Amino acid sequence: MPAIRGADREVECPSDTPVLRSLLRAGVWLPNSCNQGTCGTCKVRVLSGEVDHADAPLDTLGAEERAAGLALACQARPCSDLVVEPHGAPGDAGRLTHPLRDVVGTVTLVEEIARDTRRVLLALDEPLAFDPGQYVELSVPGCGSRRQYSLANTADEDTVLELHVRRVEGGLATDRWLCRTLAVGEEVEVSGPLGDFVLPSEEDDDGGPMAMIGGGTGLAPLVGLARTALARHPERELRLYHGVRGEADLYDVDRLRALGDDHPGFTFVPVLSDEQVDGVRHGFPTDAFTEDVPKARGWSGWLCGPPPMVEAGVAAFKRRRMAPRMIHREKFTPADAAGTSTPAPHVTQEEVA
Amino acid sequence: MTTTPERTTPDLTWLDDVTMTELERNPYPVYERLRAEAPLAFVPVLGAYVASTPEVCREVATSPSFEAVITPAGGRTFGHPAIIGVNGEIHDDLRSMVEPALQPVEVDRYVDELVRPIARQLLEQFEDDGRAELVAQFCEPVSVRSLGNLLGLEDVPNDTLRDWFARLNRSFTNAAVDENGEFANPEGFEDGDRAKAEIQAVVDPLIEKWTKEPGDSAISHWLHDGMPEGQTRDRDYIYPTIYVYLLGAMQEPGHGIASTLVGLFSRPEQLEEVVDDPTLVPRAVSEGMRWTSPIWSATARITKEPVTLAGVDLPAGTPVMLSYGSANHDTGDYDAPSTYDLHRPPLPHLAFGAGNHACAGIYYANHVMRIALEELFEAIPNLERDTSEDVEFWGWGFRGPTSLHATWEV
């Protein structure tokens, strides 16, 4: 059992487990986001020892980088004792974090909340520590695949996980399982938490204004983030935009509007791209933001949804002069990015440091 | 042995027609031809040999057969002993005088607190205007205010410091000589002389004060550091190096910031990358310094003995000008060198020179440029070049954009 030393901590690591997972299981933070080899956030430099790059895609980790001793921590398996260090800006790598754990969740609710969209609640056998905005992986029964879903919870909601699941036609996880056969009482294998789509630490959060834009079930992590941000600073300005195609795709409107009752600085703005409905904004949520906010200097921004929406959101935020380092992104990308053929909702994320 | 230019460069008669004005507007065509035909060549208008490729520049800058010399116009402007043109003990002493404040460990201690508030304060003055001329409103002021405060010139206004470096620059690069090797435009030094008189009127009282009451400013340290108790370096001894600072060290970080911006504006997708990921700023700056090297052709060496280099026989005592801005466009090292490309392989470039006279302020200057650009992109992430205005570069000795108009939505 090789030991991996990263950031002055020694971690036991089985040779069949990616380096990143071993570090996170031991509670040692390494920047990470997609956990499927596509985003490059977890790139490390191997200072000594050998790794098996396993399924690391050449697009993310080129031959030159491999030759130079770089590895993708989410893919690389240790072949010996290793010493690794984060590549690029070290950020807060090496700090203690919520350990990555395997838990069992029992389905307590399956609720149709919008067109092709379900809310799933999973009661855990033991509490799971995480930061709002992070995600978990579910093991798809009978096939060994895993799928990633953002948590809509706040940190104190650590015994019942809330997931928002949208059915993808032909999707291995959603069409065949979560949106079809899943029933109350079923047990689900859960690994988490993962990802870095999170708020600044409480001491670094000065209560500044925030903009959040979610596309479809990209709303889920924002529900946890928004409630946490408002609990920290009840008076803060926070604008939450939810972009969907039509009225039938909206959900949790009353729940989110109600947040405004106790928080005068909070505004929830649903936006429909394909339908004109009285009383509901029409267009893209990113355009609605630029219409509403003339200047976002000093704001922070959170974006979660399909890649084109996230890119449009980055452009909209910068157009209103939000500092790029304050822009946080979580992209949905197809699960088949690594080669399988069935697209399913899947989260990868890259955060602008 | 004597070597005449005619003998070593028989096919370089085209150089007879090269003028200072031509070099100042755009030196690249002449130097491109020099690199191809004669990487070490006598250029009549400069009255000196010119090294134009990386290999020859490196050799001249690092060979024990050469030592430093200031260019004639530079020497006329700065006087003796300027740190860039002296050797041996005097050079050692001047380096030991300026280096403590420029050591990486020391720069790391102060540079963020020094530069970041200055950059922010400048940005506050125009960030809501939606347009700015960045050279005059940001690049040059960040540079001069930061170094001014470091030197102890807090009370000298930005515009005065900018005016001084511009006038010293024109004097330092008034390099043209006639067929007798005499300065072709001696009147071109007069304004530099007036600038020096103004500088002394401001700095003399400060020197007098710091002589009696040592302070924390760099110039105060220059007076006292390493001197026996009760003694200070003579002001005439340090003034030439003060002028080196007030020209090059004041002007060039501003040139570097502005050139990097022009380069990034020429590659909008690369600008976007850098704005989104500020950790790319140092790489963007490094490429900016390669692409338009601020100290384009301002330093020189002189042979200590007869030397044969690049097929040219140089007698002892032959000055050679180092054209780092040309070397950094050598196609042997760089594909499409006139293109700004953030992603080109990060080969070491010669923008900060080489050898024991390499720029002492490299670490400091790189951080000033980095912090300035970080703050600019933080405040104005939607920055665009104002394409209704042209960007014009000027300079042979020192080079950068003369203005840079930008717009953004507010």
PDB file of C-alpha atoms in Angstrom, chain A residues 89 294-295 297 314 318-325 329 352-353, chain B residues 127-128 272 275-276 278-279 377-382 408-410:
ATOM      1  CA  ALA A  89      -1.339  28.057  -8.456  1.00  0.00           C
ATOM      2  CA  PRO A 294     -25.809  47.990 -14.465  1.00  0.00           C
ATOM      3  CA  LYS A 295     -22.537  47.431 -12.588  1.00  0.00           C
ATOM      4  CA  ARG A 297     -17.932  45.582  -9.665  1.00  0.00           C
ATOM      5  CA  VAL A 314     -19.047  34.618 -17.633  1.00  0.00           C
ATOM      6  CA  LYS A 318     -17.451  40.524 -17.059  1.00  0.00           C
ATOM      7  CA  ARG A 319     -19.501  42.904 -19.181  1.00  0.00           C
ATOM      8  CA  ARG A 320     -20.830  44.265 -15.922  1.00  0.00           C
ATOM      9  CA  ARG A 321     -17.245  44.335 -14.632  1.00  0.00           C
ATOM     10  CA  MET A 322     -17.385  41.545 -12.103  1.00  0.00           C
ATOM     11  CA  ALA A 323     -13.783  40.530 -11.357  1.00  0.00           C
ATOM     12  CA  PRO A 324     -13.009  37.208 -13.061  1.00  0.00           C
ATOM     13  CA  ARG A 325     -11.537  35.738  -9.876  1.00  0.00           C
ATOM     14  CA  ARG A 329     -18.568  28.050 -12.589  1.00  0.00           C
ATOM     15  CA  VAL A 352     -11.735  30.740 -12.000  1.00  0.00           C
ATOM     16  CA  ALA A 353      -9.290  31.176  -9.189  1.00  0.00           C
TER      17      ALA A 353
ATOM     18  CA  GLU B 127     -12.690  53.020 -14.293  1.00  0.00           C
ATOM     19  CA  ASP B 128     -16.199  54.434 -14.566  1.00  0.00           C
ATOM     20  CA  GLU B 272      -9.781  36.634 -22.589  1.00  0.00           C
ATOM     21  CA  VAL B 275      -8.421  38.081 -17.889  1.00  0.00           C
ATOM     22  CA  ASP B 276     -10.141  34.865 -16.796  1.00  0.00           C
ATOM     23  CA  PRO B 278      -4.744  35.965 -13.659  1.00  0.00           C
ATOM     24  CA  THR B 279      -2.096  33.289 -13.041  1.00  0.00           C
ATOM     25  CA  PHE B 377      -8.177  43.236 -15.447  1.00  0.00           C
ATOM     26  CA  GLU B 378      -9.811  42.972 -12.045  1.00  0.00           C
ATOM     27  CA  ALA B 379     -11.300  46.457 -12.342  1.00  0.00           C
ATOM     28  CA  ILE B 380     -12.094  46.340 -16.056  1.00  0.00           C
ATOM     29  CA  PRO B 381     -12.514  42.712 -17.184  1.00  0.00           C
ATOM     30  CA  ASN B 382     -14.390  43.931 -20.273  1.00  0.00           C
ATOM     31  CA  TRP B 408     -15.270  49.362 -22.014  1.00  0.00           C
ATOM     32  CA  GLU B 409     -18.914  49.252 -21.098  1.00  0.00           C
ATOM     33  CA  VAL B 410     -19.840  51.032 -17.881  1.00  0.00           C
TER      34      VAL B 410
END
